[in-house]
Amino acid sequence: MKVIAETVGIDIRTVGLTRMDWLKRGFESLVDAPRSGAPRKITPEQLERLLDAAEKEPLTAKALLAKHVDAGGTLVHLNTLTQALKKAQFVWKRTRSSLKKKETKPLSDLPK
């Protein structure tokens, strides 16, 4: 068991527990047990539809959420949507108009 633990890079106790579970339950031991926590708020079908919409046209997160709800999707918090898209490797960039608003004006343009 020590050789297996070193080869795989896990603790020897994990190897022992996994082996004991295998001897008791066989192939059933390979299936993960249900995890605790809240169920997902966006179904896989809804997520796929969101990813397609995000790829087709560049929308803000709010506009994408509105489009999602209009298509019959579940109303979720904006953070839930952005986390799902970030997990799918989407990158959010600020729109040009918001960049102009945040620009600092040169001192020569300020009123005297």
mmCIF file of C-alpha atoms in Angstrom:
data_model
loop_
_atom_site.group_PDB
_atom_site.id
_atom_site.type_symbol
_atom_site.label_atom_id
_atom_site.label_comp_id
_atom_site.label_asym_id
_atom_site.label_seq_id
_atom_site.Cartn_x
_atom_site.Cartn_y
_atom_site.Cartn_z
ATOM 1 C CA MET A 1 0.000 0.000 0.000
ATOM 2 C CA LYS A 2 2.908 2.330 0.686
ATOM 3 C CA VAL A 3 4.165 1.979 -2.893
ATOM 4 C CA ILE A 4 0.688 2.754 -4.261
ATOM 5 C CA ALA A 5 0.361 5.821 -2.021
ATOM 6 C CA GLU A 6 3.752 7.156 -3.137
ATOM 7 C CA THR A 7 3.063 6.425 -6.812
ATOM 8 C CA VAL A 8 -0.338 8.114 -6.815
ATOM 9 C CA GLY A 9 0.733 10.863 -4.412
ATOM 10 C CA ILE A 10 -1.889 10.332 -1.719
ATOM 11 C CA ASP A 11 -1.822 9.403 1.953
ATOM 12 C CA ILE A 12 -1.438 5.718 2.820
ATOM 13 C CA ARG A 13 -4.602 5.891 4.938
ATOM 14 C CA THR A 14 -6.582 6.941 1.866
ATOM 15 C CA VAL A 15 -5.281 3.890 0.010
ATOM 16 C CA GLY A 16 -6.275 1.660 2.925
ATOM 17 C CA LEU A 17 -9.773 3.131 3.210
ATOM 18 C CA THR A 18 -10.330 2.914 -0.542
ATOM 19 C CA ARG A 19 -9.154 -0.714 -0.573
ATOM 20 C CA MET A 20 -11.414 -1.663 2.339
ATOM 21 C CA ASP A 21 -14.368 0.030 0.658
ATOM 22 C CA TRP A 22 -13.581 -1.809 -2.599
ATOM 23 C CA LEU A 23 -13.496 -5.168 -0.811
ATOM 24 C CA LYS A 24 -16.873 -4.461 0.836
ATOM 25 C CA ARG A 25 -18.822 -2.862 -2.019
ATOM 26 C CA GLY A 26 -16.907 -3.586 -5.240
ATOM 27 C CA PHE A 27 -17.749 -1.334 -8.181
ATOM 28 C CA GLU A 28 -20.362 0.540 -6.140
ATOM 29 C CA SER A 29 -17.513 2.074 -4.145
ATOM 30 C CA LEU A 30 -16.316 3.947 -7.247
ATOM 31 C CA VAL A 31 -19.477 6.074 -7.498
ATOM 32 C CA ASP A 32 -19.278 9.328 -5.545
ATOM 33 C CA ALA A 33 -21.770 9.789 -2.757
ATOM 34 C CA PRO A 34 -24.201 12.721 -3.048
ATOM 35 C CA ARG A 35 -22.707 15.967 -1.800
ATOM 36 C CA SER A 36 -24.367 18.342 0.593
ATOM 37 C CA GLY A 37 -25.283 21.860 -0.408
ATOM 38 C CA ALA A 38 -27.818 23.698 -2.484
ATOM 39 C CA PRO A 39 -28.679 22.425 -5.972
ATOM 40 C CA ARG A 40 -27.425 24.349 -8.988
ATOM 41 C CA LYS A 41 -29.503 27.383 -9.885
ATOM 42 C CA ILE A 42 -28.796 27.187 -13.615
ATOM 43 C CA THR A 43 -29.535 23.867 -15.315
ATOM 44 C CA PRO A 44 -26.992 22.455 -17.787
ATOM 45 C CA GLU A 45 -29.394 23.216 -20.663
ATOM 46 C CA GLN A 46 -29.780 26.833 -19.541
ATOM 47 C CA LEU A 47 -26.012 27.168 -19.134
ATOM 48 C CA GLU A 48 -25.452 25.844 -22.645
ATOM 49 C CA ARG A 49 -27.964 28.372 -24.000
ATOM 50 C CA LEU A 50 -26.215 31.177 -22.072
ATOM 51 C CA LEU A 51 -22.800 30.175 -23.400
ATOM 52 C CA ASP A 52 -24.144 30.124 -26.966
ATOM 53 C CA ALA A 53 -25.647 33.591 -26.522
ATOM 54 C CA ALA A 54 -22.410 34.929 -25.021
ATOM 55 C CA GLU A 55 -20.386 33.550 -27.938
ATOM 56 C CA LYS A 56 -22.731 34.920 -30.610
ATOM 57 C CA GLU A 57 -22.854 38.540 -29.513
ATOM 58 C CA PRO A 58 -20.935 40.618 -26.977
ATOM 59 C CA LEU A 59 -23.446 41.536 -24.298
ATOM 60 C CA THR A 60 -23.035 42.963 -20.848
ATOM 61 C CA ALA A 61 -23.801 40.606 -17.991
ATOM 62 C CA LYS A 62 -27.067 42.442 -17.295
ATOM 63 C CA ALA A 63 -28.169 42.207 -20.928
ATOM 64 C CA LEU A 64 -27.263 38.520 -21.032
ATOM 65 C CA LEU A 65 -29.251 37.894 -17.855
ATOM 66 C CA ALA A 66 -32.260 39.743 -19.305
ATOM 67 C CA LYS A 67 -32.035 37.685 -22.492
ATOM 68 C CA HIS A 68 -31.805 34.513 -20.384
ATOM 69 C CA VAL A 69 -34.933 35.396 -18.384
ATOM 70 C CA ASP A 70 -36.848 36.402 -21.542
ATOM 71 C CA ALA A 71 -36.057 32.975 -23.020
ATOM 72 C CA GLY A 72 -37.711 31.310 -20.026
ATOM 73 C CA GLY A 73 -34.601 30.802 -17.926
ATOM 74 C CA THR A 74 -34.520 30.923 -14.160
ATOM 75 C CA LEU A 75 -34.006 34.359 -12.621
ATOM 76 C CA VAL A 76 -30.646 34.219 -10.862
ATOM 77 C CA HIS A 77 -28.390 36.794 -9.254
ATOM 78 C CA LEU A 78 -25.968 38.563 -11.561
ATOM 79 C CA ASN A 79 -23.026 37.088 -9.620
ATOM 80 C CA THR A 80 -24.331 33.567 -10.264
ATOM 81 C CA LEU A 81 -24.347 34.272 -13.988
ATOM 82 C CA THR A 82 -20.883 35.816 -14.058
ATOM 83 C CA GLN A 83 -19.410 32.971 -11.971
ATOM 84 C CA ALA A 84 -20.850 30.404 -14.375
ATOM 85 C CA LEU A 85 -19.412 32.266 -17.357
ATOM 86 C CA LYS A 86 -16.021 32.718 -15.697
ATOM 87 C CA LYS A 87 -15.960 28.990 -14.980
ATOM 88 C CA ALA A 88 -16.521 28.478 -18.720
ATOM 89 C CA GLN A 89 -13.415 30.674 -19.314
ATOM 90 C CA PHE A 90 -15.233 33.805 -20.484
ATOM 91 C CA VAL A 91 -13.448 37.079 -19.775
ATOM 92 C CA TRP A 92 -15.370 40.239 -18.939
ATOM 93 C CA LYS A 93 -14.114 43.516 -20.332
ATOM 94 C CA ARG A 94 -15.408 46.975 -19.627
ATOM 95 C CA THR A 95 -17.337 48.693 -22.369
ATOM 96 C CA ARG A 96 -15.789 51.640 -24.141
ATOM 97 C CA SER A 97 -18.292 54.104 -22.671
ATOM 98 C CA SER A 98 -17.489 53.046 -19.110
ATOM 99 C CA LEU A 99 -13.794 53.478 -19.840
ATOM 100 C CA LYS A 100 -14.411 57.048 -21.020
ATOM 101 C CA LYS A 101 -16.324 57.849 -17.834
ATOM 102 C CA LYS A 102 -13.474 56.588 -15.655
ATOM 103 C CA GLU A 103 -10.742 58.450 -17.524
ATOM 104 C CA THR A 104 -9.021 61.171 -15.573
ATOM 105 C CA LYS A 105 -8.962 64.530 -17.249
ATOM 106 C CA PRO A 106 -5.643 66.261 -17.765
ATOM 107 C CA LEU A 107 -4.999 69.175 -15.426
ATOM 108 C CA SER A 108 -5.067 71.616 -18.348
ATOM 109 C CA ASP A 109 -8.732 70.721 -19.071
ATOM 110 C CA LEU A 110 -9.941 71.410 -15.539
ATOM 111 C CA PRO A 111 -11.840 74.671 -14.901
ATOM 112 C CA LYS A 112 -9.814 77.393 -13.199
#
